[in-house]
Coordinates of C-alpha atoms and ligand atoms in Angstrom, one line a residue:
X520 CA -4.5 -16.1 -13.3
X521 CA -5.7 -19.2 -11.8
X522 CA -3.5 -22.3 -13.2
X523 CA -5.9 -25.0 -14.1
X524 CA -3.6 -27.2 -16.0
X525 CA -3.5 -30.6 -14.3
X526 CA 0.0 -31.4 -15.8
X527 CA 1.3 -28.2 -14.4
X528 CA -0.1 -28.5 -11.0
X529 CA 1.5 -32.2 -10.8
X530 CA 4.9 -31.0 -11.9
X531 CA 4.8 -28.3 -9.5
X532 CA 3.7 -30.4 -6.6
X533 CA 6.5 -32.7 -7.3
X534 CA 9.2 -29.9 -7.3
X535 CA 7.3 -28.3 -4.2
X536 CA 8.5 -31.4 -2.3
X537 CA 12.2 -30.5 -2.7
X538 CA 11.9 -26.8 -2.5
X539 CA 8.9 -25.6 -0.4
X540 CA 9.7 -23.0 2.1
X541 CA 9.8 -23.6 6.0
X542 CA 9.0 -20.7 8.4
X543 CA 9.8 -20.6 12.1
X544 CA 8.7 -17.2 13.1
X545 CA 10.9 -16.9 16.1
X546 CA 14.2 -17.7 13.9
X547 CA 15.2 -14.7 12.0
X548 CA 17.4 -16.9 9.8
X549 CA 14.5 -18.8 8.4
X550 CA 12.4 -15.4 7.8
X551 CA 15.5 -14.1 6.0
X552 CA 15.8 -17.1 3.6
X553 CA 12.2 -17.4 2.9
X554 CA 11.8 -13.6 2.2
X555 CA 15.0 -13.9 -0.1
X556 CA 13.1 -16.6 -2.2
X557 CA 9.8 -14.9 -2.2
X558 CA 11.5 -11.4 -3.3
X559 CA 13.3 -13.3 -6.2
X560 CA 9.9 -14.5 -7.0
X561 CA 8.4 -10.9 -7.0
X562 CA 11.1 -9.8 -9.3
X563 CA 10.4 -12.5 -11.8
X564 CA 7.5 -9.9 -12.7
X565 CA 9.8 -7.0 -13.2
X566 CA 9.9 -5.7 -16.7
X567 CA 12.9 -3.6 -16.5
X568 CA 15.4 -6.3 -16.3
X569 CA 13.8 -8.1 -19.5
X570 CA 14.6 -7.2 -23.2
X571 CA 12.7 -3.9 -24.4
X572 CA 11.0 -3.6 -20.8
X573 CA 10.6 -0.1 -19.1
X574 CA 12.7 0.5 -16.1
X575 CA 10.5 0.7 -13.0
X576 CA 7.4 -1.0 -14.5
X577 CA 6.1 -4.5 -14.0
X578 CA 5.0 -6.6 -16.6
X579 CA 1.4 -6.8 -18.0
X580 CA -1.4 -6.8 -16.4
X581 CA 0.1 -4.8 -13.6
X582 CA -0.7 -1.2 -13.6
X583 CA 1.9 1.5 -12.8
X584 CA 0.6 2.3 -9.2
X585 CA 1.1 -1.4 -8.3
X586 CA 5.1 -0.9 -9.3
X587 CA 5.3 1.9 -6.7
X588 CA 3.7 -0.6 -4.1
X589 CA 6.3 -3.1 -4.9
X590 CA 9.3 -1.0 -4.7
X591 CA 8.2 0.2 -1.3
X592 CA 8.1 -3.4 -0.2
X593 CA 11.5 -4.1 -1.6
X594 CA 12.9 -0.9 0.1
X595 CA 11.8 -2.3 3.4
X596 CA 13.3 -5.8 2.4
X597 CA 16.7 -4.1 2.1
X598 CA 16.3 -2.6 5.4
X599 CA 14.8 -5.4 7.4
X600 CA 17.5 -7.8 6.3
X601 CA 20.5 -5.2 5.9
X602 CA 20.9 -6.4 2.5
X603 CA 22.3 -4.3 -0.3
X604 CA 21.7 -6.6 -3.3
X605 CA 18.8 -5.0 -4.8
X606 CA 19.6 -1.4 -3.7
X607 CA 20.9 -0.4 -7.2
X608 CA 18.1 -1.8 -9.0
X609 CA 15.4 -0.3 -6.7
X610 CA 17.1 3.0 -6.8
X611 CA 17.2 3.1 -10.6
X612 CA 13.5 2.3 -10.9
X613 CA 12.4 4.9 -8.3
X614 CA 14.4 7.5 -10.1
X615 CA 13.4 6.7 -13.7
X616 CA 9.7 7.2 -13.1
X617 CA 9.7 10.6 -11.1
X618 CA 8.5 12.5 -14.4
X619 CA 10.0 15.7 -15.5
X620 CA 8.6 17.9 -12.6
X621 CA 9.9 15.4 -9.9
X622 CA 6.6 14.4 -8.6
X623 CA 5.7 11.1 -9.8
X624 CA 3.5 12.1 -12.8
X625 CA 5.4 10.8 -15.5
X626 CA 4.2 11.7 -19.1
X627 CA 3.8 8.0 -19.9
X628 CA 1.2 7.7 -17.2
X629 CA -0.7 11.0 -17.4
X630 CA -3.6 9.9 -19.4
X631 CA -4.7 7.2 -16.7
X632 CA -3.3 8.3 -13.4
X633 CA -5.1 8.9 -10.5
X634 CA -4.3 10.6 -7.1
X635 CA -3.9 7.0 -5.5
X636 CA -1.5 5.8 -8.1
X637 CA 0.6 9.1 -7.3
X638 CA 0.3 8.4 -3.8
X639 CA 1.6 4.9 -3.9
X640 CA 4.9 6.1 -5.4
X641 CA 5.1 9.0 -3.0
X642 CA 4.8 6.4 -0.1
X643 CA 7.5 4.4 -1.4
X644 CA 9.8 7.6 -1.5
X645 CA 8.8 8.4 2.1
X646 CA 9.8 4.9 3.1
X647 CA 13.0 5.3 1.5
X648 CA 13.7 8.5 3.5
X649 CA 12.6 6.8 6.8
X650 CA 14.8 3.8 6.1
X651 CA 17.7 5.9 5.1
X652 CA 17.7 4.3 1.8
X653 CA 20.7 4.8 -0.3
X654 CA 20.6 8.6 -1.5
X655 CA 20.3 9.6 -5.0
X656 CA 23.1 11.6 -6.4
X657 CA 23.3 15.3 -5.3
X658 CA 22.1 16.5 -8.8
X659 CA 18.8 14.6 -8.4
X660 CA 15.8 15.4 -5.8
X661 CA 16.0 13.5 -2.6
X662 CA 13.5 10.8 -1.4
X663 CA 12.0 13.3 1.0
X664 CA 11.7 15.8 -1.6
X665 CA 9.9 13.3 -3.9
X666 CA 7.4 12.6 -1.0
X667 CA 6.9 16.4 -0.6
X668 CA 6.3 16.7 -4.2
X669 CA 3.7 14.3 -4.1
X670 CA 2.1 15.8 -1.1
X671 CA 2.3 19.4 -2.4
X672 CA 0.7 18.4 -5.9
X673 CA -2.0 16.4 -4.2
X674 CA -2.9 19.2 -1.7
X675 CA -3.1 21.6 -4.7
X676 CA -5.8 19.3 -6.0
X677 CA -8.0 19.4 -2.8
X678 CA -11.3 20.1 -4.3
X679 CA -13.4 22.7 -2.3
X680 CA -16.1 22.8 -5.2
X681 CA -17.8 19.5 -4.5
X682 CA -18.7 18.2 -0.9
X683 CA -16.8 20.9 0.6
X684 CA -13.5 19.2 0.1
X685 CA -11.7 15.7 -0.5
X686 CA -9.6 14.6 -3.3
X687 CA -11.2 12.9 -6.4
X688 CA -10.1 9.8 -7.4
X689 CA -8.7 10.9 -10.8
X690 CA -6.4 13.8 -11.5
X691 CA -7.4 14.2 -15.1
X692 CA -11.2 15.1 -16.0
X693 CA -11.4 12.8 -19.0
X694 CA -11.1 9.7 -16.8
X695 CA -14.0 7.9 -15.6
X696 CA -13.9 8.2 -11.8
X697 CA -13.3 11.8 -12.0
X698 CA -16.8 12.1 -10.3
X699 CA -15.7 9.8 -7.3
X700 CA -13.9 10.8 -4.1
X701 CA -12.4 7.7 -2.6
X702 CA -10.7 6.5 0.5
X703 CA -7.5 5.4 -0.9
X704 CA -6.7 8.7 -2.7
X705 CA -7.6 10.7 0.6
X706 CA -6.2 8.2 2.8
X707 CA -2.8 8.2 0.8
X708 CA -2.8 12.1 1.3
X709 CA -3.7 11.6 5.0
X710 CA -1.0 8.8 5.5
X711 CA 1.7 10.7 3.7
X712 CA 0.9 13.9 5.7
X713 CA 1.3 12.3 9.1
X714 CA 4.7 10.6 7.8
X715 CA 5.9 14.0 6.7
X716 CA 5.0 15.5 10.0
X717 CA 6.8 13.2 11.9
X718 CA 10.0 12.9 9.7
X719 CA 10.4 16.6 9.4
X720 CA 8.6 18.2 12.7
X721 CA 6.8 20.6 10.4
X722 CA 3.2 21.1 11.8
X723 CA 1.8 22.2 8.5
X724 CA 1.8 18.5 7.7
X725 CA -0.3 17.9 10.9
X726 CA -3.0 20.5 9.9
X727 CA -3.3 18.8 6.6
X728 CA -3.7 15.5 7.9
X729 CA -6.3 16.7 10.2
X730 CA -8.1 18.4 7.4
X731 CA -8.2 15.1 5.4
X732 CA -9.5 13.1 8.4
X733 CA -12.2 15.7 9.2
X734 CA -13.4 15.6 5.7
X735 CA -13.5 11.9 5.3
X736 CA -15.2 11.5 8.7
X737 CA -17.6 14.3 8.1
X738 CA -18.8 13.0 4.6
X739 CA -19.0 9.5 6.2
X740 CA -16.2 7.5 4.6
X741 CA -15.1 6.8 8.2
X742 CA -17.6 5.2 10.6
X743 CA -17.5 5.4 14.2
X744 CA -19.0 3.6 17.0
X745 CA -18.3 -0.1 17.7
X746 CA -17.0 -0.3 14.4
X747 CA -14.4 2.0 12.9
X748 CA -14.5 1.1 9.3
X749 CA -13.2 2.8 6.2
X750 CA -15.4 2.6 3.2
X751 CA -14.3 2.6 -0.5
X752 CA -15.6 6.2 -1.6
X753 CA -18.3 8.2 -2.7
X754 CA -19.7 9.8 -5.8
X755 CA -19.8 13.6 -5.6
X756 CA -23.6 13.6 -6.7
X757 CA -25.9 14.9 -3.9
X758 CA -23.1 16.4 -1.9
X759 CA -21.5 13.0 -1.4
X760 CA -24.2 11.3 0.2
X761 CA -24.2 7.8 -1.5
X762 CA -21.3 6.0 0.1
X763 CA -20.0 2.8 -1.5
X764 CA -19.5 0.5 1.3
X765 CA -16.8 -1.8 0.4
X766 CA -13.9 -2.2 2.8
X767 CA -10.6 -3.0 1.7
X768 CA -7.7 -4.0 4.1
X769 CA -5.4 -1.5 2.5
X770 CA -7.8 1.5 3.3
X771 CA -7.8 0.3 6.9
X772 CA -4.3 0.2 7.1
X773 CA -3.7 3.5 5.4
X774 CA -5.8 5.4 8.1
X775 CA -4.6 3.1 10.9
X776 CA -0.8 3.7 10.5
X777 CA -1.5 7.3 9.7
X778 CA -3.1 7.9 13.0
X779 CA -0.1 5.9 14.6
X780 CA 2.4 8.3 13.1
X781 CA 0.3 11.3 14.0
X782 CA 0.1 10.1 17.8
X783 CA 3.7 9.1 17.9
X784 CA 4.7 12.6 16.7
X785 CA 1.9 14.9 18.4
X786 CA 1.3 12.5 21.4
X787 CA -2.3 13.8 21.2
X788 CA -4.7 11.4 22.9
X789 CA -7.3 11.6 20.0
X790 CA -4.7 9.9 17.5
X791 CA -4.0 7.3 20.3
X792 CA -7.9 6.3 20.6
X793 CA -8.4 6.4 16.7
X794 CA -5.2 4.0 16.5
X795 CA -6.9 1.6 18.9
X796 CA -10.5 2.0 17.3
X797 CA -9.1 1.2 13.7
X798 CA -7.1 -1.6 15.0
X799 CA -9.9 -3.3 16.8
X800 CA -12.2 -2.9 13.7
X801 CA -9.2 -4.5 11.6
X802 CA -10.4 -7.8 13.1
X803 CA -12.7 -8.2 10.2
X804 CA -9.9 -8.9 8.0
X805 CA -8.7 -11.9 9.9
X806 CA -10.2 -15.4 9.8
X807 CA -10.1 -17.4 13.1
X808 CA -8.4 -20.9 12.4
X809 CA -8.6 -23.1 15.4
X810 CA -7.3 -20.2 17.4
X811 CA -5.0 -18.6 14.7
X812 CA -6.0 -15.4 13.1
X813 CA -5.0 -15.2 9.5
X814 CA -5.4 -12.4 7.3
X815 CA -7.7 -12.3 4.2
X816 CA -9.2 -9.8 1.8
X817 CA -12.7 -10.1 3.2
X818 CA -14.6 -8.3 0.3
X819 CA -13.4 -10.6 -2.5
X820 CA -11.4 -13.6 -1.4
X821 CA -14.2 -15.8 -0.4
X822 CA -15.9 -15.1 -3.8
X823 CA -12.8 -15.7 -5.9
X824 CA -13.4 -12.3 -7.5
X825 CA -10.1 -10.4 -6.4
X826 CA -8.6 -8.6 -9.3
X827 CA -4.9 -8.0 -9.9
X828 CA -5.0 -4.9 -7.9
X829 CA -6.9 -6.3 -4.8
X830 CA -4.7 -9.3 -4.8
X831 CA -1.9 -7.1 -3.4
X832 CA -3.7 -5.3 -0.8
X833 CA -2.8 -7.5 2.0
X834 CA 0.9 -6.5 1.3
X835 CA 0.4 -2.8 2.3
X836 CA -2.0 -3.6 5.0
X837 CA 0.8 -6.1 6.4
X838 CA 3.4 -3.1 6.0
X839 CA 1.1 -0.6 7.8
X840 CA 0.5 -3.2 10.8
X841 CA 4.2 -3.6 11.0
X842 CA 4.8 0.3 11.4
X843 CA 1.7 0.9 13.7
X844 CA 3.2 -1.7 16.0
X845 CA 6.4 0.2 16.4
X846 CA 4.9 3.7 16.6
X847 CA 2.2 2.9 19.2
X848 CA 3.9 0.1 21.2
X849 CA 0.9 -1.1 23.1
X850 CA -0.5 -2.2 19.7
X851 CA 2.3 -4.8 19.4
X852 CA 0.8 -7.8 21.2
X853 CA -2.4 -7.7 18.8
X854 CA -0.4 -7.0 15.8
X855 CA 2.3 -9.5 16.6
X856 CA 0.0 -12.3 16.9
X857 CA -1.8 -11.4 13.4
X858 CA 1.4 -11.0 11.7
X859 CA 2.8 -14.4 13.0
X860 CA -0.5 -16.4 12.1
X861 CA -0.8 -14.7 9.0
X862 CA 3.0 -15.3 8.0
X863 CA 2.7 -19.1 9.0
X864 CA -0.6 -19.2 6.7
X865 CA 1.3 -17.4 3.8
X866 CA 4.3 -19.7 4.2
X867 CA 2.0 -22.6 3.9
X868 CA 0.7 -21.1 0.6
X869 CA 4.1 -20.7 -0.8
X870 CA 4.4 -24.3 -2.2
X871 CA 3.3 -23.5 -6.1
X872 CA 4.7 -22.9 -9.2
X873 CA 7.7 -24.4 -11.2
X874 CA 10.2 -22.8 -8.5
X875 CA 8.2 -24.7 -5.9
X876 CA 7.8 -21.8 -3.6
X877 CA 5.3 -19.5 -5.6
X878 CA 2.9 -17.9 -3.0
X879 CA -1.1 -18.3 -3.4
X880 CA -3.8 -16.0 -2.7
X881 CA -5.5 -17.6 0.2
X882 CA -3.6 -18.3 3.4
X883 CA -6.4 -19.7 5.3
X884 CA -6.9 -23.2 3.7
X885 CA -4.2 -25.1 5.3
X886 CA -5.2 -28.5 3.7
X887 CA -4.1 -27.5 0.2
X888 CA -1.2 -25.2 0.7
X889 CA -1.0 -23.4 -2.7
X890 CA -4.5 -22.5 -4.1
X891 CA -3.5 -22.2 -7.7
X892 CA -3.4 -18.4 -7.9
X893 CA -0.1 -16.5 -8.4
X894 CA 1.1 -12.9 -9.4
X895 CA 2.9 -9.8 -8.2
X896 CA 0.1 -9.3 -5.7
X897 CA 0.4 -12.8 -4.1
X898 CA 4.1 -12.5 -3.9
X899 CA 4.2 -9.1 -2.5
X900 CA 1.7 -9.8 0.2
X901 CA 3.6 -12.9 1.3
X902 CA 6.8 -11.0 1.4
X903 CA 5.5 -8.1 3.3
X904 CA 3.6 -10.2 5.9
X905 CA 6.9 -12.4 6.8
X906 CA 9.2 -9.3 6.5
X907 CA 7.2 -7.3 9.0
X908 CA 8.1 -9.8 11.6
X909 CA 11.4 -8.0 11.4
X910 CA 9.8 -4.7 12.6
X911 CA 10.8 -5.5 16.1
X912 CA 14.4 -6.5 15.3
X913 CA 15.3 -3.3 13.5
X914 CA 15.2 0.3 14.6
X915 CA 11.8 2.3 14.0
X916 CA 11.5 4.6 10.9
X917 CA 13.9 7.2 11.1
X918 CA 13.3 11.0 11.2
X919 CA 15.5 13.7 10.2
X920 CA 16.5 13.9 14.0
X921 CA 17.1 10.1 14.6
X922 CA 19.3 9.2 11.4
X923 CA 17.4 9.9 8.5
X924 CA 19.8 11.6 5.9
X925 CA 17.5 12.7 3.1
X926 CA 17.3 16.3 2.6
X927 CA 14.0 18.4 2.6
X928 CA 12.7 20.2 -0.4
X929 CA 9.4 21.5 1.3
X930 CA 8.2 23.5 -2.1
X931 CA 9.1 20.8 -4.7
X932 CA 6.8 19.2 -7.2
X933 CA 5.5 22.6 -8.9
X934 CA 7.2 22.3 -12.3
X935 CA 3.8 22.8 -14.1
X936 CA 0.3 23.9 -13.2
X937 CA -0.7 21.6 -10.0
X938 CA -4.3 21.6 -11.4
X939 CA -6.8 19.6 -13.3
X940 CA -5.5 20.9 -16.5
X941 CA -4.1 18.3 -18.8
X942 CA -0.6 18.4 -19.1
X943 CA -0.9 17.0 -22.7
X944 CA -2.5 18.1 -25.7
X945 CA -4.4 14.8 -26.3
X946 CA -6.4 14.0 -29.4
X947 CA -9.9 12.6 -29.0
X948 CA -8.8 9.1 -29.7
X949 CA -6.2 9.2 -26.9
X950 CA -8.9 10.5 -24.4
X951 CA -11.4 7.9 -25.4
X952 CA -8.8 5.0 -24.8
X953 CA -8.0 6.3 -21.5
X954 CA -11.5 6.8 -20.7
X955 CA -12.3 3.2 -21.7
X956 CA -9.4 1.6 -19.7
X957 CA -10.5 3.3 -16.4
X958 CA -14.2 2.5 -17.0
X959 CA -13.3 -1.3 -17.4
X960 CA -11.5 -1.1 -14.2
X961 CA -14.4 0.7 -12.5
X962 CA -16.8 -2.0 -13.7
X963 CA -14.7 -4.8 -12.5
X964 CA -14.4 -3.2 -9.2
X965 CA -18.2 -2.9 -8.8
X966 CA -19.0 -5.9 -10.5
X967 CA -16.9 -8.2 -8.2
X968 CA -17.5 -7.2 -4.6
X969 CA -20.1 -7.3 -2.1
X970 CA -20.6 -5.3 1.0
X971 CA -19.0 -6.6 3.9
X972 CA -21.1 -5.9 7.0
X973 CA -20.4 -7.4 10.6
Ligands
LIG556 C1 17.3 -21.0 12.6 O1 17.2 -21.8 11.2 C2 18.1 -22.1 10.7 C3 18.0 -22.4 9.2 O2 17.1 -23.4 9.4 C4 19.2 -23.1 11.6 O3 20.3 -23.4 10.8 C5 19.6 -22.5 12.8 O4 19.9 -23.5 13.6 C6 18.0 -22.1 13.6 N1 18.4 -21.2 14.8 C7 17.8 -21.7 16.0 C8 18.2 -20.8 17.1 O5 16.9 -22.4 16.0
LIG557 C1 20.5 -10.7 -0.1 O1 19.2 -10.8 -1.0 C2 19.7 -11.7 -2.1 C3 18.5 -11.3 -2.9 O2 17.4 -11.6 -2.3 C4 19.7 -13.0 -1.7 O3 20.0 -13.7 -2.6 C5 20.8 -13.1 -0.7 O4 20.8 -14.3 -0.1 C6 20.6 -12.3 0.6 N1 21.8 -12.4 1.4 C7 21.6 -12.5 2.7 C8 22.9 -12.6 3.5 O5 20.5 -12.3 3.2
LIG558 C1 7.7 5.7 -21.6 O1 7.5 4.9 -22.7 C2 8.4 4.8 -23.7 C3 7.9 3.9 -24.8 O2 7.5 2.9 -24.2 C4 9.6 4.1 -23.0 O3 10.5 3.9 -23.8 C5 10.3 4.9 -21.8 O4 11.3 4.4 -21.1 C6 9.1 5.3 -20.9 N1 9.3 6.2 -19.9 C7 9.1 6.0 -18.4 C8 9.6 7.1 -17.7 O5 8.4 5.1 -18.2
LIG559 C1 6.4 23.1 6.3 O1 5.3 22.5 5.4 C2 4.7 23.4 4.7 C3 3.6 22.7 3.8 O2 4.4 22.1 2.9 C4 5.6 24.3 3.6 O3 4.9 25.3 3.1 C5 6.5 25.0 4.8 O4 7.6 25.7 4.0 C6 7.3 24.1 5.4 N1 8.2 24.9 6.5 C7 9.5 24.5 6.5 C8 10.4 25.3 7.8 O5 10.2 23.7 6.0
LIG560 C1 -22.0 18.7 1.8 O1 -21.2 17.8 2.6 C2 -20.2 18.4 3.2 C3 -19.1 17.4 3.8 O2 -19.8 16.5 4.3 C4 -20.7 19.4 4.5 O3 -19.6 19.9 5.2 C5 -21.6 20.3 3.8 O4 -22.3 21.1 5.1 C6 -22.8 19.6 3.0 N1 -23.5 20.8 2.4 C7 -25.0 20.7 2.4 C8 -25.5 21.8 1.6 O5 -25.4 19.9 2.8
LIG561 C1 -26.3 4.6 -4.8 O1 -25.2 4.1 -5.5 C2 -25.6 2.8 -6.0 C3 -24.3 2.0 -6.4 O2 -23.4 3.0 -6.8 C4 -26.6 3.0 -6.9 O3 -27.3 1.7 -7.2 C5 -28.0 3.7 -6.4 O4 -29.0 3.9 -7.2 C6 -27.6 5.0 -5.5 N1 -28.5 5.6 -4.9 C7 -28.9 6.8 -4.8 C8 -30.0 7.3 -4.1 O5 -28.2 7.7 -5.7
LIG562 C1 -9.7 8.5 24.5 O1 -10.4 7.4 25.0 C2 -10.4 7.4 26.4 C3 -10.9 6.0 27.0 O2 -12.0 5.6 26.3 C4 -11.5 8.7 26.9 O3 -11.5 8.7 28.2 C5 -10.9 9.8 26.3 O4 -11.8 10.8 26.6 C6 -10.5 9.8 24.9 N1 -9.9 11.0 24.5 C7 -10.2 11.8 23.5 C8 -9.5 12.8 23.1 O5 -11.2 11.4 22.7
LIG563 C1 -9.2 -27.4 13.5 O1 -9.4 -28.5 14.5 C2 -10.3 -29.5 14.2 C3 -10.3 -30.6 15.2 O2 -9.1 -30.7 15.8 C4 -9.6 -30.2 12.8 O3 -10.4 -31.3 12.4 C5 -9.5 -29.2 11.7 O4 -8.8 -29.8 10.4 C6 -8.7 -28.0 12.1 N1 -8.7 -27.0 11.2 C7 -7.7 -26.4 10.7 C8 -7.9 -25.4 9.6 O5 -6.5 -26.8 11.1
LIG564 C1 7.2 6.7 19.2 O1 7.9 5.6 18.6 C2 9.1 5.1 19.1 C3 9.7 4.2 18.5 O2 9.1 2.8 18.5 C4 8.6 4.7 20.6 O3 9.8 4.3 21.5 C5 7.9 5.8 21.2 O4 7.6 5.2 22.7 C6 6.7 6.0 20.6 N1 6.0 7.3 21.3 C7 4.9 7.3 21.5 C8 4.3 8.7 22.2 O5 4.2 6.3 21.8
LIG565 C1 -9.9 -25.9 0.8 O1 -9.5 -26.3 -0.5 C2 -10.4 -27.5 -0.6 C3 -9.6 -28.0 -2.0 O2 -9.8 -27.1 -3.1 C4 -11.7 -27.1 -0.8 O3 -12.2 -28.5 -1.0 C5 -12.0 -26.8 0.7 O4 -13.5 -26.4 0.9 C6 -11.3 -25.6 1.1 N1 -11.5 -25.2 2.3 C7 -11.9 -24.0 3.0 C8 -12.1 -23.9 4.3 O5 -11.8 -23.2 2.0
LIG566 C1 22.0 7.4 6.9 O1 22.9 7.3 5.6 C2 24.0 8.2 5.5 C3 24.4 8.5 4.3 O2 24.7 7.4 3.7 C4 25.0 7.7 6.6 O3 26.0 8.7 6.7 C5 24.3 7.8 8.1 O4 25.3 7.0 8.9 C6 23.2 6.9 8.0 N1 22.3 6.8 9.3 C7 22.2 5.7 9.9 C8 21.3 5.7 11.2 O5 22.3 4.5 9.4

């Protein structure tokens, strides 16, 4: 979505003179004012408030999973700035998409939904519980119950048959990618289990987090030594021996913050050590700009090849860094510098579009400001990197003991068989369509990336 029209650029540059944002990372008022503008831009992609749009979904070409990412960002927005303006809108969206079994597998998505897609909505619900976000009415399932439902249905899909464990990327057999076990699906489960453990105090979730970690480590999706990297995934052929070694910032973030939650809850040294190892290796996602360390999506940004999905990864990575910094407090100095420098870079990129404060993809080119890219991912990433500067001004994520009011439903989500069996009687045409859709995603993922090696 690169704007190339010279005329449009000229107009937006004129407007930007009047309306560009200005950030002082020490001044909460400027952070709040900037984030309000950026959040407004984010919601311009929301479909639910447009004629004929579906509640909870964002406009084409943004997939359903990314909406789950965006609601997670906005839940934190309401919490960080103690601002209720968007609460009814977010709540309506989060509850409209729960699906008939309250587990975030709504019928409309069931032909294409993968474990990671479901995981993103589950993590948004977990965030709602931890931020004490306005509770659903008592006839509806709670935020915590939704997160538990996602956990329960994901663990039920744990696949012993191939490679001795792990989650496949896809939920449904007819989707391409069903033969792939990836870090984001397993990372979502690990991360969600860690957060459920800390929130509920139930050690069963710790056992699951350990199971996922050990499997990912055993198969080689996590590397150790000088570099603790998280690789993209692995095909099940040959007992999962051929790792696809792309590195994405959000995968590093899922594992990093998951370890931070586990350490905060269990106080076991190994999780402390893993947190620091993953944090040190997260340096590959920062570019040194005259002493400033600015976040970038290393596997695609330099090649101008980031797709719509990948352009939002810095959002979740920023969120997970913010959480890590409060849960393992001695990570704060490193993360503080990364977020401050990156927020400054992001603010510098938010000079585009007709509103004059549309955010760009690259935060590292300080001579151009806005780089011509725009979209839900760009907007969400800028919002998250800036709003996470508030992590240290607001209470840490709540638990059931410290102020969270969301009620547990430990057995939720099992309305239908939590297996790989299709819930719909699809005809051949529907199956083929879904297969092609994911195949195209698969090809663009592989086609546009390079290995990231130190
Ligand atoms: C923070 O920024 C606001 C808005 O620009 C300004 O009015 C205020 O004086 C600043 N506060 C401090 C302490 O600099
Ligand atoms: C609350 O959020 C809305 C929407 O982002 C924004 O317009 C408003 O200025 C915010 N109010 C305060 C006090 O931050
Ligand atoms: C499912 O799709 C239909 C048709 O587009 C729409 O009316 C409905 O609101 C959607 N439901 C959900 C939960 O997205
Ligand atoms: C703890 O979590 C496990 C796994 O979801 C669940 O089966 C069990 O019922 C939970 N225990 C309590 C006391 O909630
Ligand atoms: C297959 O891989 C799994 C996971 O790494 C491992 O536990 C198992 O021993 C391997 N099996 C064989 C036959 O190599
Ligand atoms: C490993 O995967 C790559 C990329 O998917 C493929 O090109 C290569 O042939 C595979 N190698 C083996 C030994 O299967
Ligand atoms: C954690 O790291 C410290 C320092 O490197 C080391 O001494 C300790 O054995 C490690 N603990 C575990 C459980 O790996
Ligand atoms: C870094 O500093 C050099 C020398 O002062 C300057 O020429 C260059 O433009 C600076 N680069 C950035 C990105 O600020
Ligand atoms: C857990 O997080 C809280 C909140 O930030 C912090 O005060 C506490 O020190 C952390 N616990 C450990 C063991 O680091
Ligand atoms: C910054 O953008 C300008 C204009 O597009 C380009 O010429 C320059 O190479 C870019 N610099 C970096 C470091 O990417
Ligand atoms: C959480 O929300 C409940 C219900 O709205 C409220 O009673 C409680 O005071 C809130 N807790 C905190 C810590 O704000």
